[in-house]
Amino acid sequence: MMGIVGENNPRNFINDNAEKLFKTHYRSLSYFAYQLLQEKHTADDAVQEAFLALWDKKEILSDHPIAIKNFLYTHVKNICLNIQRRKKVINRYFETREEVDDEEDTVLEALINAEVLDELYQVVATLPENCQEIFRLGYLEGLKNAEIAEMLGISVNTVKTQKQRGLKILKKKLHPSVLNVLIFFLNF
């Protein structure tokens, strides 16, 4: 059995037998790589890379068939493990990025809601006192017209009129983008 550098010239052995080595080992190495990666194209690339490494190291490798086979399998395994590690890192990056994006969206939504509500409350505070109370009870607290009328001791028609008056004032005073968000919220 030969050591790392044999008495025979391994460069000549690998040169002379390159095609035979490829035909002998390619299919089983590809299957081995596929078992690790579950992607045919990537598995084939890993095997080709192992053969290129064999070619690059032909001067220092033993010409013993088992040593060559061991080199190829070990190299394919290492390539596949590196690919798997890279994929895990990439997947973790994208998962983290999605979480950050979701958190940023939530923060942005909360900021927009706070800004809209702040502007809404500022404009509602400028409404006449009766209109302001009816608007707050009806739209911000969600009470029905009949409940507001009973609570304040006024007619349902007065409640409707004051709510319409309040909306008309809001439409004039609110920024159009805030008004659109407000209309969206009031419809739910």
Short mmCIF file of N, CA and C in Angstrom, two decimals:
data_model
loop_
_atom_site.label_atom_id
_atom_site.label_comp_id
_atom_site.label_asym_id
_atom_site.label_seq_id
_atom_site.Cartn_x
_atom_site.Cartn_y
_atom_site.Cartn_z
N MET A 1 0.85 -1.18 0.00
CA MET A 1 0.00 0.00 0.00
C MET A 1 0.89 1.24 0.00
N MET A 2 0.48 2.26 -0.69
CA MET A 2 1.30 3.46 -0.84
C MET A 2 0.87 4.52 0.17
N GLY A 3 1.77 5.42 0.53
CA GLY A 3 1.48 6.52 1.44
C GLY A 3 0.87 7.68 0.66
N ILE A 4 1.02 8.84 1.24
CA ILE A 4 0.47 10.03 0.59
C ILE A 4 1.11 10.24 -0.76
N VAL A 5 2.42 10.14 -0.82
CA VAL A 5 3.09 10.23 -2.11
C VAL A 5 3.73 8.87 -2.36
N GLY A 6 3.24 8.19 -3.36
CA GLY A 6 3.70 6.83 -3.61
C GLY A 6 4.95 6.78 -4.46
N GLU A 7 5.46 5.56 -4.58
CA GLU A 7 6.65 5.38 -5.41
C GLU A 7 6.28 5.57 -6.87
N ASN A 8 5.08 5.11 -7.22
CA ASN A 8 4.60 5.39 -8.58
C ASN A 8 4.19 6.85 -8.60
N ASN A 9 4.20 7.44 -9.74
CA ASN A 9 3.83 8.84 -9.84
C ASN A 9 2.30 8.95 -9.86
N PRO A 10 1.66 9.45 -8.78
CA PRO A 10 0.21 9.53 -8.73
C PRO A 10 -0.34 10.46 -9.79
N ARG A 11 0.44 11.48 -10.16
CA ARG A 11 -0.02 12.40 -11.19
C ARG A 11 -0.30 11.63 -12.46
N ASN A 12 0.60 10.71 -12.82
CA ASN A 12 0.39 9.91 -14.02
C ASN A 12 -0.81 8.98 -13.86
N PHE A 13 -0.96 8.39 -12.67
CA PHE A 13 -2.09 7.48 -12.43
C PHE A 13 -3.41 8.22 -12.62
N ILE A 14 -3.55 9.39 -11.99
CA ILE A 14 -4.80 10.15 -12.10
C ILE A 14 -4.97 10.67 -13.52
N ASN A 15 -3.88 11.16 -14.14
CA ASN A 15 -3.97 11.61 -15.53
C ASN A 15 -4.43 10.48 -16.44
N ASP A 16 -3.79 9.33 -16.29
CA ASP A 16 -4.08 8.19 -17.17
C ASP A 16 -5.46 7.59 -16.91
N ASN A 17 -5.98 7.75 -15.71
CA ASN A 17 -7.24 7.10 -15.34
C ASN A 17 -8.36 8.09 -15.02
N ALA A 18 -8.22 9.33 -15.40
CA ALA A 18 -9.21 10.36 -15.06
C ALA A 18 -10.61 9.98 -15.55
N GLU A 19 -10.70 9.57 -16.80
CA GLU A 19 -12.01 9.22 -17.35
C GLU A 19 -12.59 8.01 -16.64
N LYS A 20 -11.74 7.01 -16.38
CA LYS A 20 -12.20 5.80 -15.69
C LYS A 20 -12.65 6.14 -14.26
N LEU A 21 -11.88 6.98 -13.55
CA LEU A 21 -12.26 7.38 -12.20
C LEU A 21 -13.61 8.11 -12.21
N PHE A 22 -13.77 8.98 -13.18
CA PHE A 22 -15.02 9.73 -13.30
C PHE A 22 -16.19 8.78 -13.53
N LYS A 23 -16.04 7.88 -14.50
CA LYS A 23 -17.12 6.93 -14.80
C LYS A 23 -17.40 5.99 -13.63
N THR A 24 -16.38 5.61 -12.92
CA THR A 24 -16.53 4.67 -11.80
C THR A 24 -17.24 5.32 -10.61
N HIS A 25 -16.92 6.55 -10.31
CA HIS A 25 -17.39 7.15 -9.06
C HIS A 25 -18.48 8.21 -9.21
N TYR A 26 -18.67 8.75 -10.39
CA TYR A 26 -19.57 9.90 -10.54
C TYR A 26 -20.99 9.59 -10.08
N ARG A 27 -21.56 8.49 -10.55
CA ARG A 27 -22.96 8.19 -10.23
C ARG A 27 -23.16 8.00 -8.72
N SER A 28 -22.31 7.22 -8.08
CA SER A 28 -22.49 6.97 -6.64
C SER A 28 -22.22 8.25 -5.82
N LEU A 29 -21.25 9.05 -6.25
CA LEU A 29 -20.99 10.32 -5.56
C LEU A 29 -22.17 11.28 -5.73
N SER A 30 -22.75 11.30 -6.92
CA SER A 30 -23.92 12.17 -7.15
C SER A 30 -25.09 11.76 -6.27
N TYR A 31 -25.30 10.45 -6.17
CA TYR A 31 -26.38 9.96 -5.31
C TYR A 31 -26.11 10.31 -3.85
N PHE A 32 -24.88 10.14 -3.43
CA PHE A 32 -24.47 10.49 -2.07
C PHE A 32 -24.73 11.97 -1.79
N ALA A 33 -24.30 12.82 -2.72
CA ALA A 33 -24.49 14.27 -2.55
C ALA A 33 -25.98 14.62 -2.56
N TYR A 34 -26.74 13.95 -3.42
CA TYR A 34 -28.18 14.22 -3.49
C TYR A 34 -28.85 13.85 -2.16
N GLN A 35 -28.42 12.77 -1.55
CA GLN A 35 -28.99 12.36 -0.26
C GLN A 35 -28.77 13.45 0.80
N LEU A 36 -27.66 14.14 0.71
CA LEU A 36 -27.36 15.19 1.68
C LEU A 36 -28.05 16.51 1.36
N LEU A 37 -28.19 16.82 0.06
CA LEU A 37 -28.67 18.14 -0.34
C LEU A 37 -30.12 18.17 -0.83
N GLN A 38 -30.59 17.06 -1.34
CA GLN A 38 -31.95 16.96 -1.89
C GLN A 38 -32.17 17.90 -3.09
N GLU A 39 -31.09 18.23 -3.79
CA GLU A 39 -31.16 19.05 -5.00
C GLU A 39 -30.18 18.47 -6.01
N LYS A 40 -30.71 17.97 -7.11
CA LYS A 40 -29.86 17.28 -8.09
C LYS A 40 -28.78 18.20 -8.66
N HIS A 41 -29.17 19.36 -9.09
CA HIS A 41 -28.21 20.28 -9.71
C HIS A 41 -27.06 20.63 -8.74
N THR A 42 -27.42 20.95 -7.51
CA THR A 42 -26.41 21.30 -6.52
C THR A 42 -25.53 20.10 -6.18
N ALA A 43 -26.15 18.91 -6.13
CA ALA A 43 -25.39 17.68 -5.85
C ALA A 43 -24.38 17.43 -6.97
N ASP A 44 -24.81 17.59 -8.22
CA ASP A 44 -23.90 17.39 -9.36
C ASP A 44 -22.74 18.39 -9.30
N ASP A 45 -23.05 19.63 -8.93
CA ASP A 45 -21.99 20.64 -8.81
C ASP A 45 -20.98 20.25 -7.73
N ALA A 46 -21.47 19.72 -6.62
CA ALA A 46 -20.58 19.31 -5.53
C ALA A 46 -19.64 18.19 -5.99
N VAL A 47 -20.17 17.25 -6.75
CA VAL A 47 -19.35 16.13 -7.25
C VAL A 47 -18.30 16.65 -8.23
N GLN A 48 -18.70 17.53 -9.12
CA GLN A 48 -17.74 18.08 -10.08
C GLN A 48 -16.64 18.85 -9.35
N GLU A 49 -17.03 19.57 -8.31
CA GLU A 49 -16.04 20.30 -7.53
C GLU A 49 -15.05 19.34 -6.85
N ALA A 50 -15.54 18.19 -6.40
CA ALA A 50 -14.66 17.19 -5.78
C ALA A 50 -13.67 16.63 -6.80
N PHE A 51 -14.14 16.37 -8.02
CA PHE A 51 -13.22 15.88 -9.06
C PHE A 51 -12.18 16.94 -9.43
N LEU A 52 -12.58 18.20 -9.43
CA LEU A 52 -11.61 19.27 -9.69
C LEU A 52 -10.56 19.32 -8.57
N ALA A 53 -11.00 19.13 -7.34
CA ALA A 53 -10.05 19.11 -6.22
C ALA A 53 -9.10 17.93 -6.34
N LEU A 54 -9.63 16.78 -6.77
CA LEU A 54 -8.78 15.60 -6.99
C LEU A 54 -7.72 15.93 -8.03
N TRP A 55 -8.14 16.56 -9.10
CA TRP A 55 -7.21 16.92 -10.17
C TRP A 55 -6.14 17.88 -9.65
N ASP A 56 -6.57 18.87 -8.85
CA ASP A 56 -5.62 19.84 -8.30
C ASP A 56 -4.62 19.21 -7.33
N LYS A 57 -5.02 18.16 -6.65
CA LYS A 57 -4.16 17.53 -5.64
C LYS A 57 -3.54 16.22 -6.14
N LYS A 58 -3.60 15.98 -7.42
CA LYS A 58 -3.13 14.70 -7.97
C LYS A 58 -1.66 14.44 -7.68
N GLU A 59 -0.88 15.49 -7.49
CA GLU A 59 0.55 15.29 -7.27
C GLU A 59 0.86 14.83 -5.85
N ILE A 60 -0.04 15.06 -4.91
CA ILE A 60 0.26 14.67 -3.53
C ILE A 60 -0.60 13.51 -3.04
N LEU A 61 -1.55 13.06 -3.84
CA LEU A 61 -2.42 11.96 -3.43
C LEU A 61 -1.83 10.60 -3.79
N SER A 62 -2.21 9.64 -3.00
CA SER A 62 -1.83 8.26 -3.28
C SER A 62 -2.58 7.79 -4.53
N ASP A 63 -1.97 6.87 -5.25
CA ASP A 63 -2.65 6.34 -6.44
C ASP A 63 -3.49 5.11 -6.11
N HIS A 64 -3.62 4.81 -4.84
CA HIS A 64 -4.40 3.65 -4.43
C HIS A 64 -5.89 3.97 -4.64
N PRO A 65 -6.65 3.07 -5.29
CA PRO A 65 -8.07 3.32 -5.58
C PRO A 65 -8.90 3.65 -4.34
N ILE A 66 -8.62 3.01 -3.21
CA ILE A 66 -9.39 3.29 -2.00
C ILE A 66 -9.08 4.69 -1.48
N ALA A 67 -7.83 5.10 -1.56
CA ALA A 67 -7.45 6.45 -1.12
C ALA A 67 -8.14 7.49 -1.99
N ILE A 68 -8.20 7.25 -3.29
CA ILE A 68 -8.86 8.19 -4.20
C ILE A 68 -10.36 8.23 -3.90
N LYS A 69 -10.96 7.06 -3.72
CA LYS A 69 -12.39 6.99 -3.41
C LYS A 69 -12.68 7.71 -2.09
N ASN A 70 -11.86 7.47 -1.07
CA ASN A 70 -12.05 8.14 0.22
C ASN A 70 -11.92 9.65 0.08
N PHE A 71 -10.92 10.08 -0.70
CA PHE A 71 -10.75 11.51 -0.93
C PHE A 71 -12.00 12.11 -1.55
N LEU A 72 -12.52 11.45 -2.60
CA LEU A 72 -13.70 11.97 -3.30
C LEU A 72 -14.92 12.04 -2.37
N TYR A 73 -15.19 10.96 -1.64
CA TYR A 73 -16.35 10.95 -0.74
C TYR A 73 -16.21 11.99 0.38
N THR A 74 -15.02 12.08 0.94
CA THR A 74 -14.80 13.05 2.01
C THR A 74 -14.98 14.47 1.48
N HIS A 75 -14.45 14.70 0.29
CA HIS A 75 -14.55 16.04 -0.29
C HIS A 75 -16.01 16.39 -0.62
N VAL A 76 -16.74 15.44 -1.20
CA VAL A 76 -18.16 15.69 -1.51
C VAL A 76 -18.93 15.96 -0.21
N LYS A 77 -18.67 15.16 0.82
CA LYS A 77 -19.36 15.36 2.11
C LYS A 77 -19.08 16.76 2.64
N ASN A 78 -17.83 17.19 2.62
CA ASN A 78 -17.47 18.51 3.14
C ASN A 78 -18.10 19.63 2.32
N ILE A 79 -18.12 19.46 1.02
CA ILE A 79 -18.76 20.47 0.16
C ILE A 79 -20.24 20.56 0.50
N CYS A 80 -20.90 19.42 0.62
CA CYS A 80 -22.33 19.40 0.94
C CYS A 80 -22.62 20.03 2.30
N LEU A 81 -21.79 19.73 3.28
CA LEU A 81 -21.99 20.31 4.60
C LEU A 81 -21.82 21.83 4.56
N ASN A 82 -20.85 22.30 3.78
CA ASN A 82 -20.67 23.75 3.63
C ASN A 82 -21.88 24.39 2.96
N ILE A 83 -22.41 23.72 1.95
CA ILE A 83 -23.61 24.23 1.26
C ILE A 83 -24.77 24.30 2.24
N GLN A 84 -24.95 23.25 3.04
CA GLN A 84 -26.04 23.24 4.02
C GLN A 84 -25.87 24.36 5.04
N ARG A 85 -24.64 24.60 5.49
CA ARG A 85 -24.39 25.68 6.45
C ARG A 85 -24.74 27.03 5.83
N ARG A 86 -24.31 27.22 4.58
CA ARG A 86 -24.62 28.49 3.90
C ARG A 86 -26.13 28.69 3.77
N LYS A 87 -26.84 27.61 3.42
CA LYS A 87 -28.29 27.71 3.29
C LYS A 87 -28.95 28.06 4.62
N LYS A 88 -28.46 27.47 5.71
CA LYS A 88 -29.01 27.79 7.02
C LYS A 88 -28.80 29.26 7.36
N VAL A 89 -27.61 29.75 7.07
CA VAL A 89 -27.32 31.17 7.35
C VAL A 89 -28.23 32.06 6.52
N ILE A 90 -28.38 31.73 5.25
CA ILE A 90 -29.25 32.52 4.37
C ILE A 90 -30.69 32.46 4.85
N ASN A 91 -31.17 31.27 5.19
CA ASN A 91 -32.54 31.13 5.68
C ASN A 91 -32.76 31.91 6.96
N ARG A 92 -31.79 31.83 7.88
CA ARG A 92 -31.91 32.59 9.13
C ARG A 92 -31.95 34.09 8.85
N TYR A 93 -31.15 34.53 7.89
CA TYR A 93 -31.15 35.95 7.54
C TYR A 93 -32.53 36.38 7.05
N PHE A 94 -33.11 35.60 6.11
CA PHE A 94 -34.40 35.98 5.56
C PHE A 94 -35.52 35.87 6.60
N GLU A 95 -35.45 34.87 7.49
CA GLU A 95 -36.45 34.77 8.55
C GLU A 95 -36.36 35.98 9.48
N THR A 96 -35.14 36.35 9.84
CA THR A 96 -34.94 37.51 10.70
C THR A 96 -35.41 38.77 10.00
N ARG A 97 -35.10 38.88 8.71
CA ARG A 97 -35.50 40.06 7.93
C ARG A 97 -37.03 40.17 7.89
N GLU A 98 -37.72 39.04 7.70
CA GLU A 98 -39.18 39.05 7.68
C GLU A 98 -39.73 39.49 9.03
N GLU A 99 -39.12 38.99 10.12
CA GLU A 99 -39.57 39.39 11.45
C GLU A 99 -39.37 40.88 11.66
N VAL A 100 -38.23 41.40 11.23
CA VAL A 100 -37.95 42.83 11.37
C VAL A 100 -38.94 43.63 10.53
N ASP A 101 -39.20 43.17 9.30
CA ASP A 101 -40.17 43.86 8.44
C ASP A 101 -41.54 43.88 9.08
N ASP A 102 -41.96 42.74 9.65
CA ASP A 102 -43.26 42.68 10.32
C ASP A 102 -43.31 43.64 11.51
N GLU A 103 -42.22 43.66 12.29
CA GLU A 103 -42.16 44.57 13.43
C GLU A 103 -42.19 46.02 12.97
N GLU A 104 -41.45 46.33 11.89
CA GLU A 104 -41.44 47.69 11.37
C GLU A 104 -42.82 48.08 10.87
N ASP A 105 -43.52 47.15 10.20
CA ASP A 105 -44.88 47.42 9.72
C ASP A 105 -45.81 47.70 10.90
N THR A 106 -45.69 46.91 11.96
CA THR A 106 -46.53 47.09 13.14
C THR A 106 -46.25 48.44 13.79
N VAL A 107 -44.99 48.79 13.90
CA VAL A 107 -44.61 50.09 14.48
C VAL A 107 -45.14 51.22 13.60
N LEU A 108 -45.01 51.08 12.29
CA LEU A 108 -45.49 52.10 11.37
C LEU A 108 -47.00 52.25 11.47
N GLU A 109 -47.72 51.13 11.52
CA GLU A 109 -49.18 51.19 11.67
C GLU A 109 -49.56 51.89 12.97
N ALA A 110 -48.88 51.54 14.05
CA ALA A 110 -49.18 52.16 15.34
C ALA A 110 -48.90 53.66 15.30
N LEU A 111 -47.83 54.05 14.63
CA LEU A 111 -47.48 55.46 14.51
C LEU A 111 -48.55 56.20 13.70
N ILE A 112 -48.96 55.61 12.59
CA ILE A 112 -50.00 56.24 11.75
C ILE A 112 -51.29 56.36 12.54
N ASN A 113 -51.68 55.28 13.22
CA ASN A 113 -52.91 55.32 14.01
C ASN A 113 -52.84 56.41 15.08
N ALA A 114 -51.70 56.51 15.75
CA ALA A 114 -51.54 57.53 16.79
C ALA A 114 -51.64 58.93 16.20
N GLU A 115 -51.01 59.14 15.06
CA GLU A 115 -51.05 60.45 14.40
C GLU A 115 -52.47 60.81 13.97
N VAL A 116 -53.16 59.83 13.38
CA VAL A 116 -54.54 60.06 12.93
C VAL A 116 -55.44 60.37 14.12
N LEU A 117 -55.34 59.56 15.16
CA LEU A 117 -56.18 59.79 16.34
C LEU A 117 -55.87 61.13 17.00
N ASP A 118 -54.59 61.49 17.05
CA ASP A 118 -54.22 62.77 17.64
C ASP A 118 -54.85 63.92 16.86
N GLU A 119 -54.73 63.88 15.54
CA GLU A 119 -55.32 64.95 14.73
C GLU A 119 -56.84 64.95 14.86
N LEU A 120 -57.43 63.75 14.89
CA LEU A 120 -58.88 63.65 15.04
C LEU A 120 -59.34 64.27 16.36
N TYR A 121 -58.68 63.92 17.45
CA TYR A 121 -59.07 64.47 18.75
C TYR A 121 -58.88 65.99 18.80
N GLN A 122 -57.85 66.49 18.14
CA GLN A 122 -57.64 67.94 18.11
C GLN A 122 -58.78 68.63 17.38
N VAL A 123 -59.22 68.06 16.26
CA VAL A 123 -60.31 68.67 15.50
C VAL A 123 -61.63 68.51 16.25
N VAL A 124 -61.87 67.34 16.84
CA VAL A 124 -63.10 67.12 17.61
C VAL A 124 -63.18 68.12 18.76
N ALA A 125 -62.04 68.46 19.35
CA ALA A 125 -62.01 69.42 20.45
C ALA A 125 -62.44 70.82 20.01
N THR A 126 -62.39 71.10 18.71
CA THR A 126 -62.80 72.42 18.22
C THR A 126 -64.29 72.48 17.89
N LEU A 127 -64.98 71.34 17.92
CA LEU A 127 -66.42 71.31 17.62
C LEU A 127 -67.19 72.02 18.74
N PRO A 128 -68.38 72.54 18.41
CA PRO A 128 -69.22 73.10 19.48
C PRO A 128 -69.47 72.03 20.55
N GLU A 129 -69.69 72.46 21.78
CA GLU A 129 -69.74 71.55 22.92
C GLU A 129 -70.73 70.40 22.75
N ASN A 130 -71.98 70.69 22.37
CA ASN A 130 -72.99 69.64 22.20
C ASN A 130 -72.61 68.70 21.06
N CYS A 131 -72.17 69.27 19.97
CA CYS A 131 -71.76 68.48 18.80
C CYS A 131 -70.57 67.59 19.16
N GLN A 132 -69.64 68.15 19.91
CA GLN A 132 -68.44 67.42 20.33
C GLN A 132 -68.81 66.19 21.16
N GLU A 133 -69.72 66.36 22.12
CA GLU A 133 -70.10 65.25 22.98
C GLU A 133 -70.83 64.16 22.20
N ILE A 134 -71.75 64.57 21.33
CA ILE A 134 -72.50 63.59 20.53
C ILE A 134 -71.57 62.86 19.57
N PHE A 135 -70.66 63.58 18.95
CA PHE A 135 -69.70 62.96 18.02
C PHE A 135 -68.83 61.94 18.76
N ARG A 136 -68.34 62.34 19.93
CA ARG A 136 -67.49 61.44 20.72
C ARG A 136 -68.25 60.18 21.14
N LEU A 137 -69.47 60.35 21.62
CA LEU A 137 -70.26 59.19 22.05
C LEU A 137 -70.62 58.28 20.88
N GLY A 138 -70.98 58.89 19.75
CA GLY A 138 -71.42 58.09 18.60
C GLY A 138 -70.28 57.44 17.84
N TYR A 139 -69.26 58.20 17.52
CA TYR A 139 -68.20 57.66 16.65
C TYR A 139 -67.02 57.09 17.42
N LEU A 140 -66.65 57.71 18.50
CA LEU A 140 -65.46 57.24 19.20
C LEU A 140 -65.77 56.18 20.26
N GLU A 141 -66.96 56.24 20.85
CA GLU A 141 -67.33 55.24 21.84
C GLU A 141 -68.30 54.20 21.29
N GLY A 142 -68.83 54.44 20.09
CA GLY A 142 -69.64 53.43 19.41
C GLY A 142 -71.07 53.29 19.90
N LEU A 143 -71.61 54.29 20.59
CA LEU A 143 -73.00 54.21 21.05
C LEU A 143 -73.95 54.45 19.88
N LYS A 144 -75.14 53.87 19.97
CA LYS A 144 -76.17 54.06 18.94
C LYS A 144 -76.89 55.38 19.18
N ASN A 145 -77.51 55.89 18.12
CA ASN A 145 -78.20 57.17 18.21
C ASN A 145 -79.24 57.18 19.33
N ALA A 146 -80.01 56.11 19.45
CA ALA A 146 -81.05 56.03 20.48
C ALA A 146 -80.43 56.06 21.88
N GLU A 147 -79.30 55.41 22.06
CA GLU A 147 -78.63 55.41 23.36
C GLU A 147 -78.13 56.81 23.73
N ILE A 148 -77.60 57.50 22.73
CA ILE A 148 -77.10 58.87 22.96
C ILE A 148 -78.27 59.78 23.32
N ALA A 149 -79.36 59.67 22.54
CA ALA A 149 -80.54 60.51 22.78
C ALA A 149 -81.08 60.29 24.20
N GLU A 150 -81.18 59.05 24.61
CA GLU A 150 -81.68 58.74 25.96
C GLU A 150 -80.73 59.27 27.03
N MET A 151 -79.42 59.09 26.81
CA MET A 151 -78.42 59.52 27.78
C MET A 151 -78.44 61.04 27.97
N LEU A 152 -78.59 61.78 26.85
CA LEU A 152 -78.53 63.24 26.91
C LEU A 152 -79.90 63.89 27.05
N GLY A 153 -80.96 63.09 26.93
CA GLY A 153 -82.32 63.63 27.05
C GLY A 153 -82.71 64.50 25.86
N ILE A 154 -82.27 64.08 24.66
CA ILE A 154 -82.61 64.81 23.43
C ILE A 154 -83.22 63.82 22.43
N SER A 155 -83.74 64.35 21.32
CA SER A 155 -84.36 63.47 20.33
C SER A 155 -83.30 62.78 19.48
N VAL A 156 -83.69 61.66 18.88
CA VAL A 156 -82.79 60.92 17.99
C VAL A 156 -82.44 61.79 16.79
N ASN A 157 -83.40 62.58 16.28
CA ASN A 157 -83.13 63.47 15.14
C ASN A 157 -82.07 64.51 15.49
N THR A 158 -82.08 65.01 16.70
CA THR A 158 -81.06 65.98 17.13
C THR A 158 -79.68 65.31 17.13
N VAL A 159 -79.63 64.08 17.60
CA VAL A 159 -78.37 63.33 17.60
C VAL A 159 -77.86 63.19 16.17
N LYS A 160 -78.74 62.79 15.24
CA LYS A 160 -78.33 62.61 13.83
C LYS A 160 -77.84 63.93 13.25
N THR A 161 -78.56 65.01 13.53
CA THR A 161 -78.19 66.33 12.99
C THR A 161 -76.82 66.76 13.52
N GLN A 162 -76.58 66.57 14.82
CA GLN A 162 -75.31 66.96 15.42
C GLN A 162 -74.14 66.12 14.87
N LYS A 163 -74.40 64.84 14.65
CA LYS A 163 -73.35 63.97 14.07
C LYS A 163 -73.01 64.42 12.66
N GLN A 164 -74.03 64.74 11.85
CA GLN A 164 -73.79 65.21 10.49
C GLN A 164 -73.04 66.54 10.50
N ARG A 165 -73.44 67.43 11.40
CA ARG A 165 -72.77 68.72 11.54
C ARG A 165 -71.29 68.52 11.90
N GLY A 166 -71.02 67.60 12.83
CA GLY A 166 -69.65 67.31 13.24
C GLY A 166 -68.82 66.75 12.08
N LEU A 167 -69.41 65.84 11.31
CA LEU A 167 -68.69 65.28 10.15
C LEU A 167 -68.38 66.35 9.12
N LYS A 168 -69.32 67.25 8.90
CA LYS A 168 -69.11 68.33 7.92
C LYS A 168 -67.92 69.20 8.35
N ILE A 169 -67.86 69.52 9.63
CA ILE A 169 -66.74 70.33 10.14
C ILE A 169 -65.43 69.56 10.03
N LEU A 170 -65.47 68.27 10.37
CA LEU A 170 -64.26 67.44 10.28
C LEU A 170 -63.74 67.40 8.85
N LYS A 171 -64.64 67.25 7.89
CA LYS A 171 -64.22 67.18 6.48
C LYS A 171 -63.49 68.45 6.05
N LYS A 172 -63.91 69.58 6.59
CA LYS A 172 -63.26 70.84 6.24
C LYS A 172 -61.90 71.00 6.92
N LYS A 173 -61.78 70.49 8.15
CA LYS A 173 -60.58 70.75 8.95
C LYS A 173 -59.50 69.67 8.86
N LEU A 174 -59.89 68.44 8.55
CA LEU A 174 -58.91 67.35 8.54
C LEU A 174 -58.16 67.28 7.22
N HIS A 175 -56.90 66.91 7.31
CA HIS A 175 -56.10 66.65 6.11
C HIS A 175 -56.74 65.49 5.35
N PRO A 176 -56.77 65.54 4.01
CA PRO A 176 -57.45 64.48 3.23
C PRO A 176 -56.97 63.06 3.56
N SER A 177 -55.66 62.88 3.80
CA SER A 177 -55.18 61.52 4.10
C SER A 177 -55.70 61.04 5.45
N VAL A 178 -55.79 61.95 6.41
CA VAL A 178 -56.32 61.59 7.73
C VAL A 178 -57.81 61.29 7.60
N LEU A 179 -58.49 62.07 6.78
CA LEU A 179 -59.92 61.85 6.56
C LEU A 179 -60.18 60.47 5.96
N ASN A 180 -59.34 60.06 5.01
CA ASN A 180 -59.50 58.73 4.41
C ASN A 180 -59.33 57.62 5.45
N VAL A 181 -58.33 57.75 6.31
CA VAL A 181 -58.12 56.75 7.36
C VAL A 181 -59.30 56.77 8.33
N LEU A 182 -59.78 57.97 8.66
CA LEU A 182 -60.92 58.10 9.57
C LEU A 182 -62.16 57.43 8.99
N ILE A 183 -62.43 57.67 7.73
CA ILE A 183 -63.59 57.04 7.07
C ILE A 183 -63.45 55.53 7.11
N PHE A 184 -62.24 55.04 6.89
CA PHE A 184 -62.00 53.59 6.96
C PHE A 184 -62.35 53.07 8.35
N PHE A 185 -61.87 53.75 9.40
CA PHE A 185 -62.14 53.29 10.77
C PHE A 185 -63.61 53.42 11.14
N LEU A 186 -64.26 54.49 10.70
CA LEU A 186 -65.66 54.69 11.06
C LEU A 186 -66.58 53.67 10.41
N ASN A 187 -66.15 53.09 9.32
CA ASN A 187 -66.97 52.08 8.65
C ASN A 187 -66.86 50.71 9.31
N PHE A 188 -65.95 50.54 10.26
CA PHE A 188 -65.78 49.24 10.92
C PHE A 188 -66.34 49.26 12.28
#
